[in-house]
Amino acid sequence: MVACTACSKSRQACRMSSLSARCGNCYRSGIATCVPVHIPVPDFSSINREIEKLSEAEEAAESRLDAEEQAATDALVRTQAARAELQRLRKQKRLLKRKEQDIFDKGWDDAEALEQLEQLELFNQEMASATVPVHPMSQFGR
Ligand SMILES: [Zn+2]
Ligand SMILES: [Zn+2]
């Protein structure tokens, strides 16, 4: 409760009113200046410091989120690339099997088919050597 300076000093119960210029005590005591005691403005600096800290933490969290999102995007791109590679290999294998079947269906007597089969074997070898690296010179020694 707001008390006037005089009442606050003499520790009296003050009844200030907007209707009268002075409180009852000041009126009776003949005190001319009845003004409410100065109420210090609450110190917001500590709260402001907390807000400042939270703002910094917020920015840090935001940049972490950005980094995680970027990493997730990168991972998605790599996942898509791996899937495309798998699909490409499966298609290549499927085509090769079909080609093999075509040659087989044509019959062994067809010279052209035999030639194609040889090419196919060569192609398969190339594929195998591409997957498992070998050193061609090592078998001849040095
Ligand atoms: Zn008073
Ligand atoms: Zn007063």
Short mmCIF file of N, CA, C and O and ligand atoms in Angstrom, two decimals:
data_model
loop_
_atom_site.label_atom_id
_atom_site.label_comp_id
_atom_site.label_asym_id
_atom_site.label_seq_id
_atom_site.Cartn_x
_atom_site.Cartn_y
_atom_site.Cartn_z
N MET A 1 0.85 -1.20 0.00
CA MET A 1 0.00 0.00 0.00
C MET A 1 0.87 1.24 0.00
O MET A 1 1.88 1.30 0.70
N VAL A 2 0.46 2.19 -0.80
CA VAL A 2 1.25 3.42 -0.92
C VAL A 2 1.02 4.33 0.30
O VAL A 2 -0.11 4.59 0.68
N ALA A 3 2.12 4.73 0.87
CA ALA A 3 2.03 5.66 2.00
C ALA A 3 2.76 6.94 1.64
O ALA A 3 3.63 6.95 0.77
N CYS A 4 2.42 8.01 2.32
CA CYS A 4 3.14 9.26 2.04
C CYS A 4 4.45 9.25 2.79
O CYS A 4 4.66 8.45 3.69
N THR A 5 5.33 10.13 2.43
CA THR A 5 6.68 10.14 3.03
C THR A 5 6.62 10.38 4.54
O THR A 5 7.36 9.75 5.29
N ALA A 6 5.73 11.27 4.97
CA ALA A 6 5.61 11.59 6.39
C ALA A 6 5.14 10.38 7.19
O ALA A 6 5.72 10.05 8.23
N CYS A 7 4.10 9.73 6.71
CA CYS A 7 3.57 8.55 7.39
C CYS A 7 4.59 7.41 7.37
O CYS A 7 4.72 6.66 8.34
N SER A 8 5.28 7.27 6.26
CA SER A 8 6.27 6.22 6.13
C SER A 8 7.38 6.41 7.14
O SER A 8 7.85 5.47 7.77
N LYS A 9 7.78 7.70 7.34
CA LYS A 9 8.85 8.02 8.27
C LYS A 9 8.43 7.78 9.72
O LYS A 9 9.17 7.24 10.52
N SER A 10 7.17 8.15 10.02
CA SER A 10 6.66 7.98 11.39
C SER A 10 5.95 6.65 11.60
O SER A 10 5.36 6.40 12.65
N ARG A 11 6.02 5.82 10.58
CA ARG A 11 5.42 4.48 10.63
C ARG A 11 3.95 4.51 11.04
O ARG A 11 3.49 3.75 11.88
N GLN A 12 3.24 5.42 10.40
CA GLN A 12 1.81 5.51 10.67
C GLN A 12 1.03 4.91 9.49
O GLN A 12 1.51 4.92 8.37
N ALA A 13 -0.17 4.42 9.78
CA ALA A 13 -1.02 3.91 8.72
C ALA A 13 -1.51 5.09 7.90
O ALA A 13 -2.12 6.02 8.44
N CYS A 14 -1.16 5.09 6.62
CA CYS A 14 -1.48 6.22 5.76
C CYS A 14 -2.70 5.91 4.90
O CYS A 14 -2.84 4.82 4.37
N ARG A 15 -3.56 6.86 4.78
CA ARG A 15 -4.72 6.70 3.90
C ARG A 15 -4.70 7.82 2.87
O ARG A 15 -5.38 8.84 3.04
N MET A 16 -3.92 7.62 1.88
CA MET A 16 -3.85 8.62 0.82
C MET A 16 -5.07 8.46 -0.07
O MET A 16 -5.56 7.35 -0.28
N SER A 17 -5.53 9.54 -0.56
CA SER A 17 -6.70 9.51 -1.43
C SER A 17 -6.53 10.49 -2.56
O SER A 17 -5.93 11.56 -2.40
N SER A 18 -7.05 10.12 -3.69
CA SER A 18 -6.98 11.02 -4.85
C SER A 18 -7.94 12.20 -4.69
O SER A 18 -7.84 13.20 -5.38
N LEU A 19 -8.87 12.05 -3.70
CA LEU A 19 -9.86 13.11 -3.50
C LEU A 19 -9.31 14.27 -2.69
O LEU A 19 -9.74 15.40 -2.82
N SER A 20 -8.32 13.98 -1.81
CA SER A 20 -7.76 15.06 -1.00
C SER A 20 -6.27 15.21 -1.28
O SER A 20 -5.60 14.23 -1.61
N ALA A 21 -5.79 16.39 -1.15
CA ALA A 21 -4.40 16.70 -1.43
C ALA A 21 -3.48 16.09 -0.39
O ALA A 21 -2.34 15.74 -0.70
N ARG A 22 -3.97 16.00 0.85
CA ARG A 22 -3.14 15.44 1.92
C ARG A 22 -3.86 14.29 2.60
O ARG A 22 -5.07 14.23 2.62
N CYS A 23 -3.06 13.39 3.19
CA CYS A 23 -3.68 12.29 3.92
C CYS A 23 -4.11 12.81 5.30
O CYS A 23 -3.73 13.91 5.70
N GLY A 24 -4.91 12.06 6.00
CA GLY A 24 -5.44 12.48 7.30
C GLY A 24 -4.35 12.86 8.28
O GLY A 24 -4.44 13.89 8.96
N ASN A 25 -3.29 12.09 8.37
CA ASN A 25 -2.19 12.36 9.29
C ASN A 25 -1.51 13.67 8.97
O ASN A 25 -1.24 14.48 9.86
N CYS A 26 -1.22 13.89 7.69
CA CYS A 26 -0.55 15.11 7.25
C CYS A 26 -1.45 16.31 7.50
O CYS A 26 -0.99 17.37 7.91
N TYR A 27 -2.74 16.15 7.28
CA TYR A 27 -3.71 17.22 7.49
C TYR A 27 -3.73 17.63 8.95
O TYR A 27 -3.63 18.81 9.28
N ARG A 28 -3.79 16.59 9.81
CA ARG A 28 -3.84 16.85 11.25
C ARG A 28 -2.51 17.40 11.76
O ARG A 28 -2.47 18.26 12.62
N SER A 29 -1.41 16.92 11.23
CA SER A 29 -0.09 17.36 11.67
C SER A 29 0.33 18.66 11.00
O SER A 29 1.37 19.22 11.34
N GLY A 30 -0.47 19.09 10.04
CA GLY A 30 -0.16 20.34 9.35
C GLY A 30 1.04 20.23 8.42
O GLY A 30 1.76 21.20 8.17
N ILE A 31 1.27 19.06 7.91
CA ILE A 31 2.36 18.88 6.95
C ILE A 31 1.86 19.26 5.56
O ILE A 31 0.82 18.75 5.09
N ALA A 32 2.56 20.20 4.94
CA ALA A 32 2.11 20.75 3.66
C ALA A 32 2.31 19.78 2.49
O ALA A 32 1.47 19.66 1.62
N THR A 33 3.47 19.13 2.48
CA THR A 33 3.77 18.26 1.35
C THR A 33 3.49 16.80 1.65
O THR A 33 4.28 16.13 2.31
N CYS A 34 2.33 16.36 1.18
CA CYS A 34 1.98 14.95 1.34
C CYS A 34 2.16 14.27 -0.01
O CYS A 34 1.33 14.38 -0.89
N VAL A 35 3.30 13.66 -0.12
CA VAL A 35 3.59 12.98 -1.39
C VAL A 35 3.90 11.51 -1.13
O VAL A 35 4.48 11.18 -0.09
N PRO A 36 3.50 10.67 -2.03
CA PRO A 36 3.79 9.23 -1.82
C PRO A 36 5.29 8.95 -1.84
O PRO A 36 6.04 9.64 -2.51
N VAL A 37 5.67 7.99 -1.01
CA VAL A 37 7.09 7.63 -0.96
C VAL A 37 7.52 7.09 -2.34
O VAL A 37 6.72 6.50 -3.07
N HIS A 38 8.76 7.36 -2.64
CA HIS A 38 9.27 6.93 -3.94
C HIS A 38 9.36 5.41 -3.98
O HIS A 38 10.04 4.80 -3.17
N ILE A 39 8.65 4.85 -4.89
CA ILE A 39 8.73 3.39 -5.09
C ILE A 39 9.73 3.13 -6.20
O ILE A 39 9.55 3.60 -7.33
N PRO A 40 10.82 2.47 -5.84
CA PRO A 40 11.83 2.24 -6.87
C PRO A 40 11.28 1.40 -8.02
O PRO A 40 10.52 0.47 -7.81
N VAL A 41 11.67 1.80 -9.21
CA VAL A 41 11.26 1.04 -10.40
C VAL A 41 11.96 -0.32 -10.35
O VAL A 41 13.15 -0.38 -10.07
N PRO A 42 11.22 -1.39 -10.54
CA PRO A 42 11.83 -2.72 -10.48
C PRO A 42 13.04 -2.82 -11.42
O PRO A 42 13.04 -2.28 -12.51
N ASP A 43 14.06 -3.49 -10.93
CA ASP A 43 15.29 -3.65 -11.73
C ASP A 43 15.08 -4.76 -12.75
O ASP A 43 15.00 -5.93 -12.39
N PHE A 44 15.01 -4.35 -14.00
CA PHE A 44 14.77 -5.33 -15.07
C PHE A 44 16.06 -5.87 -15.68
O PHE A 44 16.03 -6.71 -16.56
N SER A 45 17.20 -5.33 -15.19
CA SER A 45 18.47 -5.69 -15.84
C SER A 45 18.74 -7.20 -15.78
O SER A 45 19.22 -7.78 -16.75
N SER A 46 18.41 -7.83 -14.62
CA SER A 46 18.67 -9.28 -14.52
C SER A 46 17.76 -10.05 -15.47
O SER A 46 18.17 -11.03 -16.08
N ILE A 47 16.51 -9.59 -15.57
CA ILE A 47 15.56 -10.23 -16.50
C ILE A 47 16.05 -10.04 -17.93
O ILE A 47 16.05 -10.97 -18.74
N ASN A 48 16.53 -8.80 -18.22
CA ASN A 48 17.04 -8.53 -19.56
C ASN A 48 18.23 -9.41 -19.90
O ASN A 48 18.38 -9.85 -21.04
N ARG A 49 19.07 -9.64 -18.86
CA ARG A 49 20.23 -10.52 -19.08
C ARG A 49 19.77 -11.94 -19.41
O ARG A 49 20.34 -12.59 -20.28
N GLU A 50 18.74 -12.39 -18.69
CA GLU A 50 18.19 -13.73 -18.95
C GLU A 50 17.62 -13.83 -20.37
O GLU A 50 17.83 -14.82 -21.06
N ILE A 51 16.93 -12.76 -20.77
CA ILE A 51 16.34 -12.73 -22.12
C ILE A 51 17.46 -12.77 -23.16
O ILE A 51 17.37 -13.48 -24.16
N GLU A 52 18.53 -12.02 -22.85
CA GLU A 52 19.69 -11.98 -23.75
C GLU A 52 20.31 -13.37 -23.90
O GLU A 52 20.61 -13.83 -25.00
N LYS A 53 20.44 -14.06 -22.73
CA LYS A 53 21.00 -15.42 -22.74
C LYS A 53 20.13 -16.37 -23.55
O LYS A 53 20.62 -17.19 -24.33
N LEU A 54 18.81 -16.24 -23.35
CA LEU A 54 17.86 -17.09 -24.07
C LEU A 54 17.92 -16.83 -25.57
O LEU A 54 17.82 -17.76 -26.37
N SER A 55 18.11 -15.56 -25.94
CA SER A 55 18.22 -15.20 -27.35
C SER A 55 19.44 -15.86 -27.98
O SER A 55 19.38 -16.36 -29.10
N GLU A 56 20.55 -15.86 -27.21
CA GLU A 56 21.78 -16.49 -27.71
C GLU A 56 21.59 -17.99 -27.86
O GLU A 56 21.99 -18.59 -28.86
N ALA A 57 20.94 -18.61 -26.85
CA ALA A 57 20.67 -20.06 -26.89
C ALA A 57 19.74 -20.39 -28.05
O ALA A 57 19.90 -21.41 -28.73
N GLU A 58 18.80 -19.50 -28.29
CA GLU A 58 17.84 -19.67 -29.39
C GLU A 58 18.57 -19.67 -30.73
O GLU A 58 18.32 -20.53 -31.58
N GLU A 59 19.47 -18.71 -30.89
CA GLU A 59 20.24 -18.61 -32.13
C GLU A 59 21.10 -19.85 -32.35
O GLU A 59 21.19 -20.37 -33.47
N ALA A 60 21.72 -20.32 -31.25
CA ALA A 60 22.56 -21.52 -31.33
C ALA A 60 21.73 -22.74 -31.73
O ALA A 60 22.14 -23.53 -32.58
N ALA A 61 20.56 -22.88 -31.11
CA ALA A 61 19.66 -24.00 -31.41
C ALA A 61 19.20 -23.94 -32.86
O ALA A 61 19.10 -24.96 -33.55
N GLU A 62 18.96 -22.72 -33.32
CA GLU A 62 18.51 -22.50 -34.70
C GLU A 62 19.59 -22.92 -35.70
O GLU A 62 19.30 -23.60 -36.69
N SER A 63 20.83 -22.54 -35.40
CA SER A 63 21.91 -22.91 -36.33
C SER A 63 22.20 -24.41 -36.29
O SER A 63 22.57 -25.00 -37.30
N ARG A 64 21.99 -25.03 -35.08
CA ARG A 64 22.13 -26.49 -35.00
C ARG A 64 21.06 -27.17 -35.85
O ARG A 64 21.34 -28.13 -36.56
N LEU A 65 19.85 -26.64 -35.78
CA LEU A 65 18.74 -27.18 -36.58
C LEU A 65 19.06 -27.07 -38.07
O LEU A 65 18.85 -28.02 -38.82
N ASP A 66 19.58 -25.90 -38.46
CA ASP A 66 19.96 -25.68 -39.87
C ASP A 66 20.98 -26.73 -40.32
O ASP A 66 20.86 -27.30 -41.40
N ALA A 67 21.98 -26.96 -39.44
CA ALA A 67 23.05 -27.92 -39.76
C ALA A 67 22.48 -29.33 -39.89
O ALA A 67 22.84 -30.07 -40.81
N GLU A 68 21.59 -29.70 -38.96
CA GLU A 68 20.98 -31.03 -38.98
C GLU A 68 20.11 -31.21 -40.22
O GLU A 68 20.10 -32.29 -40.83
N GLU A 69 19.41 -30.15 -40.58
CA GLU A 69 18.56 -30.21 -41.78
C GLU A 69 19.41 -30.39 -43.03
O GLU A 69 19.06 -31.15 -43.93
N GLN A 70 20.55 -29.68 -43.04
CA GLN A 70 21.47 -29.78 -44.18
C GLN A 70 22.03 -31.21 -44.27
O GLN A 70 22.11 -31.79 -45.36
N ALA A 71 22.39 -31.76 -43.10
CA ALA A 71 22.92 -33.13 -43.05
C ALA A 71 21.87 -34.13 -43.53
O ALA A 71 22.19 -35.07 -44.25
N ALA A 72 20.63 -33.90 -43.13
CA ALA A 72 19.52 -34.77 -43.54
C ALA A 72 19.33 -34.70 -45.05
O ALA A 72 19.10 -35.72 -45.71
N THR A 73 19.44 -33.49 -45.59
CA THR A 73 19.30 -33.29 -47.04
C THR A 73 20.43 -34.01 -47.77
O THR A 73 20.19 -34.70 -48.77
N ASP A 74 21.66 -33.86 -47.26
CA ASP A 74 22.82 -34.52 -47.86
C ASP A 74 22.64 -36.04 -47.84
O ASP A 74 22.94 -36.72 -48.82
N ALA A 75 22.15 -36.55 -46.69
CA ALA A 75 21.93 -37.99 -46.54
C ALA A 75 20.88 -38.47 -47.54
O ALA A 75 21.02 -39.56 -48.12
N LEU A 76 19.86 -37.65 -47.74
CA LEU A 76 18.79 -38.00 -48.69
C LEU A 76 19.35 -38.07 -50.11
O LEU A 76 19.02 -38.99 -50.86
N VAL A 77 20.20 -37.10 -50.44
CA VAL A 77 20.82 -37.08 -51.77
C VAL A 77 21.67 -38.34 -51.98
O VAL A 77 21.60 -38.98 -53.02
N ARG A 78 22.45 -38.71 -50.93
CA ARG A 78 23.29 -39.92 -51.01
C ARG A 78 22.42 -41.17 -51.12
O ARG A 78 22.75 -42.10 -51.85
N THR A 79 21.30 -41.19 -50.37
CA THR A 79 20.37 -42.32 -50.42
C THR A 79 19.81 -42.49 -51.82
O THR A 79 19.76 -43.60 -52.35
N GLN A 80 19.42 -41.37 -52.42
CA GLN A 80 18.86 -41.40 -53.76
C GLN A 80 19.90 -41.87 -54.78
O GLN A 80 19.58 -42.63 -55.70
N ALA A 81 21.14 -41.42 -54.60
CA ALA A 81 22.23 -41.81 -55.49
C ALA A 81 22.50 -43.31 -55.39
O ALA A 81 22.69 -43.99 -56.40
N ALA A 82 22.49 -43.83 -54.13
CA ALA A 82 22.71 -45.26 -53.90
C ALA A 82 21.59 -46.09 -54.52
O ALA A 82 21.83 -47.15 -55.11
N ARG A 83 20.35 -45.60 -54.39
CA ARG A 83 19.20 -46.30 -54.96
C ARG A 83 19.28 -46.31 -56.49
O ARG A 83 19.03 -47.34 -57.13
N ALA A 84 19.68 -45.17 -57.07
CA ALA A 84 19.81 -45.06 -58.52
C ALA A 84 20.89 -46.02 -59.03
O ALA A 84 20.73 -46.67 -60.06
N GLU A 85 21.99 -46.13 -58.25
CA GLU A 85 23.08 -47.03 -58.60
C GLU A 85 22.60 -48.48 -58.58
O GLU A 85 22.90 -49.25 -59.50
N LEU A 86 21.84 -48.83 -57.53
CA LEU A 86 21.31 -50.18 -57.41
C LEU A 86 20.36 -50.50 -58.56
O LEU A 86 20.44 -51.58 -59.17
N GLN A 87 19.51 -49.55 -58.89
CA GLN A 87 18.56 -49.74 -59.99
C GLN A 87 19.30 -49.89 -61.32
O GLN A 87 18.91 -50.71 -62.16
N ARG A 88 20.36 -49.13 -61.49
CA ARG A 88 21.16 -49.19 -62.71
C ARG A 88 21.81 -50.56 -62.85
O ARG A 88 21.76 -51.17 -63.93
N LEU A 89 22.38 -51.07 -61.76
CA LEU A 89 23.03 -52.38 -61.76
C LEU A 89 22.03 -53.50 -62.05
O LEU A 89 22.31 -54.41 -62.81
N ARG A 90 20.83 -53.39 -61.42
CA ARG A 90 19.80 -54.41 -61.62
C ARG A 90 19.33 -54.41 -63.07
O ARG A 90 19.10 -55.47 -63.65
N LYS A 91 19.21 -53.22 -63.66
CA LYS A 91 18.77 -53.09 -65.05
C LYS A 91 19.83 -53.69 -65.97
O LYS A 91 19.51 -54.45 -66.90
N GLN A 92 21.08 -53.37 -65.66
CA GLN A 92 22.22 -53.88 -66.44
C GLN A 92 22.23 -55.41 -66.40
O GLN A 92 22.43 -56.07 -67.43
N LYS A 93 21.99 -55.97 -65.20
CA LYS A 93 21.98 -57.41 -65.01
C LYS A 93 20.82 -58.04 -65.79
O LYS A 93 20.99 -59.08 -66.44
N ARG A 94 19.67 -57.40 -65.72
CA ARG A 94 18.47 -57.87 -66.41
C ARG A 94 18.70 -57.91 -67.93
O ARG A 94 18.37 -58.87 -68.59
N LEU A 95 19.29 -56.83 -68.44
CA LEU A 95 19.57 -56.72 -69.88
C LEU A 95 20.54 -57.81 -70.33
O LEU A 95 20.38 -58.41 -71.38
N LEU A 96 21.52 -58.02 -69.48
CA LEU A 96 22.55 -59.02 -69.77
C LEU A 96 21.95 -60.42 -69.81
O LEU A 96 22.25 -61.22 -70.70
N LYS A 97 21.07 -60.71 -68.84
CA LYS A 97 20.39 -62.01 -68.79
C LYS A 97 19.53 -62.20 -70.02
O LYS A 97 19.46 -63.31 -70.58
N ARG A 98 18.87 -61.15 -70.44
CA ARG A 98 17.99 -61.21 -71.60
C ARG A 98 18.81 -61.48 -72.86
O ARG A 98 18.43 -62.29 -73.71
N LYS A 99 19.93 -60.81 -72.95
CA LYS A 99 20.82 -60.97 -74.09
C LYS A 99 21.34 -62.40 -74.15
O LYS A 99 21.38 -63.03 -75.21
N GLU A 100 21.68 -62.90 -72.97
CA GLU A 100 22.16 -64.27 -72.85
C GLU A 100 21.08 -65.24 -73.33
O GLU A 100 21.36 -66.20 -74.06
N GLN A 101 19.85 -65.00 -72.92
CA GLN A 101 18.72 -65.84 -73.29
C GLN A 101 18.49 -65.79 -74.81
O GLN A 101 18.23 -66.82 -75.44
N ASP A 102 18.62 -64.57 -75.38
CA ASP A 102 18.44 -64.39 -76.83
C ASP A 102 19.44 -65.24 -77.60
O ASP A 102 19.08 -65.93 -78.55
N ILE A 103 20.68 -65.19 -77.16
CA ILE A 103 21.75 -65.95 -77.82
C ILE A 103 21.49 -67.45 -77.69
O ILE A 103 21.62 -68.21 -78.63
N PHE A 104 21.07 -67.82 -76.47
CA PHE A 104 20.77 -69.23 -76.20
C PHE A 104 19.63 -69.72 -77.10
O PHE A 104 19.68 -70.82 -77.65
N ASP A 105 18.59 -68.86 -77.23
CA ASP A 105 17.42 -69.22 -78.04
C ASP A 105 17.78 -69.39 -79.52
O ASP A 105 17.19 -70.20 -80.22
N LYS A 106 18.75 -68.61 -79.99
CA LYS A 106 19.15 -68.67 -81.40
C LYS A 106 19.83 -70.00 -81.74
O LYS A 106 19.84 -70.43 -82.88
N GLY A 107 20.40 -70.60 -80.73
CA GLY A 107 21.04 -71.90 -80.94
C GLY A 107 22.54 -71.80 -81.05
O GLY A 107 23.08 -70.75 -81.39
N TRP A 108 23.22 -72.90 -80.73
CA TRP A 108 24.68 -72.92 -80.66
C TRP A 108 25.33 -72.95 -82.05
O TRP A 108 26.50 -72.64 -82.17
N ASP A 109 24.59 -73.32 -83.04
CA ASP A 109 25.16 -73.43 -84.38
C ASP A 109 25.42 -72.08 -85.02
O ASP A 109 26.27 -71.95 -85.88
N ASP A 110 24.70 -71.11 -84.57
CA ASP A 110 24.84 -69.78 -85.15
C ASP A 110 26.21 -69.18 -84.75
O ASP A 110 26.47 -68.91 -83.58
N ALA A 111 27.04 -68.99 -85.73
CA ALA A 111 28.39 -68.46 -85.48
C ALA A 111 28.34 -67.07 -84.88
O ALA A 111 29.13 -66.73 -83.99
N GLU A 112 27.42 -66.31 -85.35
CA GLU A 112 27.27 -64.93 -84.86
C GLU A 112 26.89 -64.94 -83.37
O GLU A 112 27.41 -64.15 -82.58
N ALA A 113 26.02 -65.86 -83.01
CA ALA A 113 25.58 -65.99 -81.63
C ALA A 113 26.75 -66.36 -80.72
O ALA A 113 26.89 -65.83 -79.63
N LEU A 114 27.61 -67.24 -81.20
CA LEU A 114 28.79 -67.64 -80.44
C LEU A 114 29.72 -66.45 -80.20
O LEU A 114 30.25 -66.27 -79.11
N GLU A 115 29.84 -65.69 -81.25
CA GLU A 115 30.69 -64.49 -81.15
C GLU A 115 30.14 -63.52 -80.10
O GLU A 115 30.86 -62.97 -79.28
N GLN A 116 28.81 -63.40 -80.13
CA GLN A 116 28.14 -62.52 -79.17
C GLN A 116 28.32 -63.03 -77.75
O GLN A 116 28.51 -62.26 -76.82
N LEU A 117 28.25 -64.36 -77.61
CA LEU A 117 28.41 -64.98 -76.30
C LEU A 117 29.81 -64.73 -75.75
O LEU A 117 29.98 -64.45 -74.55
N GLU A 118 30.78 -64.79 -76.64
CA GLU A 118 32.16 -64.50 -76.24
C GLU A 118 32.29 -63.06 -75.76
O GLU A 118 32.94 -62.77 -74.75
N GLN A 119 31.64 -62.19 -76.50
CA GLN A 119 31.65 -60.77 -76.11
C GLN A 119 30.98 -60.59 -74.76
O GLN A 119 31.40 -59.79 -73.93
N LEU A 120 29.92 -61.38 -74.57
CA LEU A 120 29.16 -61.33 -73.32
C LEU A 120 30.03 -61.78 -72.15
O LEU A 120 30.04 -61.15 -71.08
N GLU A 121 30.77 -62.84 -72.36
CA GLU A 121 31.68 -63.34 -71.32
C GLU A 121 32.75 -62.31 -70.98
O GLU A 121 33.06 -62.08 -69.81
N LEU A 122 33.24 -61.69 -72.02
CA LEU A 122 34.24 -60.64 -71.84
C LEU A 122 33.66 -59.48 -71.03
O LEU A 122 34.29 -58.98 -70.10
N PHE A 123 32.43 -59.17 -71.38
CA PHE A 123 31.73 -58.09 -70.67
C PHE A 123 31.53 -58.44 -69.21
O PHE A 123 31.74 -57.62 -68.31
N ASN A 124 31.16 -59.69 -68.96
CA ASN A 124 30.98 -60.17 -67.59
C ASN A 124 32.28 -60.12 -66.80
O ASN A 124 32.30 -59.74 -65.63
N GLN A 125 33.34 -60.47 -67.44
CA GLN A 125 34.65 -60.42 -66.80
C GLN A 125 35.04 -58.99 -66.43
O GLN A 125 35.54 -58.73 -65.35
N GLU A 126 34.74 -58.12 -67.38
CA GLU A 126 35.03 -56.69 -67.14
C GLU A 126 34.22 -56.18 -65.95
O GLU A 126 34.71 -55.44 -65.12
N MET A 127 32.97 -56.62 -65.88
CA MET A 127 32.09 -56.23 -64.77
C MET A 127 32.63 -56.75 -63.46
O MET A 127 32.66 -56.04 -62.45
N ALA A 128 33.07 -58.01 -63.47
CA ALA A 128 33.59 -58.65 -62.26
C ALA A 128 34.87 -57.96 -61.79
O ALA A 128 35.04 -57.69 -60.61
N SER A 129 35.74 -57.66 -62.75
CA SER A 129 37.00 -57.01 -62.39
C SER A 129 36.77 -55.58 -61.93
O SER A 129 37.55 -55.04 -61.16
N ALA A 130 35.66 -55.01 -62.39
CA ALA A 130 35.33 -53.65 -61.96
C ALA A 130 34.87 -53.65 -60.51
O ALA A 130 35.18 -52.73 -59.76
N THR A 131 34.16 -54.71 -60.11
CA THR A 131 33.65 -54.79 -58.74
C THR A 131 34.76 -55.21 -57.78
O THR A 131 34.89 -54.65 -56.71
N VAL A 132 35.56 -56.23 -58.19
CA VAL A 132 36.67 -56.69 -57.35
C VAL A 132 37.97 -56.33 -58.05
O VAL A 132 38.34 -56.97 -59.03
N PRO A 133 38.63 -55.29 -57.57
CA PRO A 133 39.84 -54.83 -58.24
C PRO A 133 40.94 -55.90 -58.23
O PRO A 133 41.21 -56.51 -57.20
N VAL A 134 41.53 -56.15 -59.39
CA VAL A 134 42.63 -57.11 -59.48
C VAL A 134 43.83 -56.41 -60.14
O VAL A 134 43.67 -55.41 -60.81
N HIS A 135 44.99 -56.96 -59.91
CA HIS A 135 46.19 -56.41 -60.53
C HIS A 135 46.62 -57.35 -61.66
O HIS A 135 47.18 -58.42 -61.39
N PRO A 136 46.34 -56.98 -62.89
CA PRO A 136 46.59 -57.87 -64.03
C PRO A 136 48.04 -58.30 -64.14
O PRO A 136 48.33 -59.41 -64.56
N MET A 137 48.96 -57.46 -63.75
CA MET A 137 50.38 -57.76 -63.92
C MET A 137 50.88 -58.75 -62.87
O MET A 137 51.88 -59.43 -63.09
N SER A 138 50.20 -58.84 -61.75
CA SER A 138 50.70 -59.65 -60.63
C SER A 138 50.81 -61.13 -60.98
O SER A 138 51.70 -61.82 -60.48
N GLN A 139 49.90 -61.61 -61.84
CA GLN A 139 49.92 -63.03 -62.18
C GLN A 139 51.11 -63.41 -63.08
O GLN A 139 51.47 -64.57 -63.17
N PHE A 140 51.72 -62.44 -63.72
CA PHE A 140 52.87 -62.71 -64.59
C PHE A 140 54.20 -62.59 -63.84
O PHE A 140 55.22 -63.02 -64.30
N GLY A 141 54.15 -61.98 -62.66
CA GLY A 141 55.37 -61.80 -61.90
C GLY A 141 56.21 -60.67 -62.45
O GLY A 141 55.92 -60.15 -63.53
N ARG A 142 57.23 -60.31 -61.71
CA ARG A 142 58.07 -59.21 -62.19
C ARG A 142 59.53 -59.46 -61.94
O ARG A 142 59.86 -60.19 -61.03
ZN ZN B 1 0.16 9.63 5.16
ZN ZN B 2 0.58 12.48 4.21
#
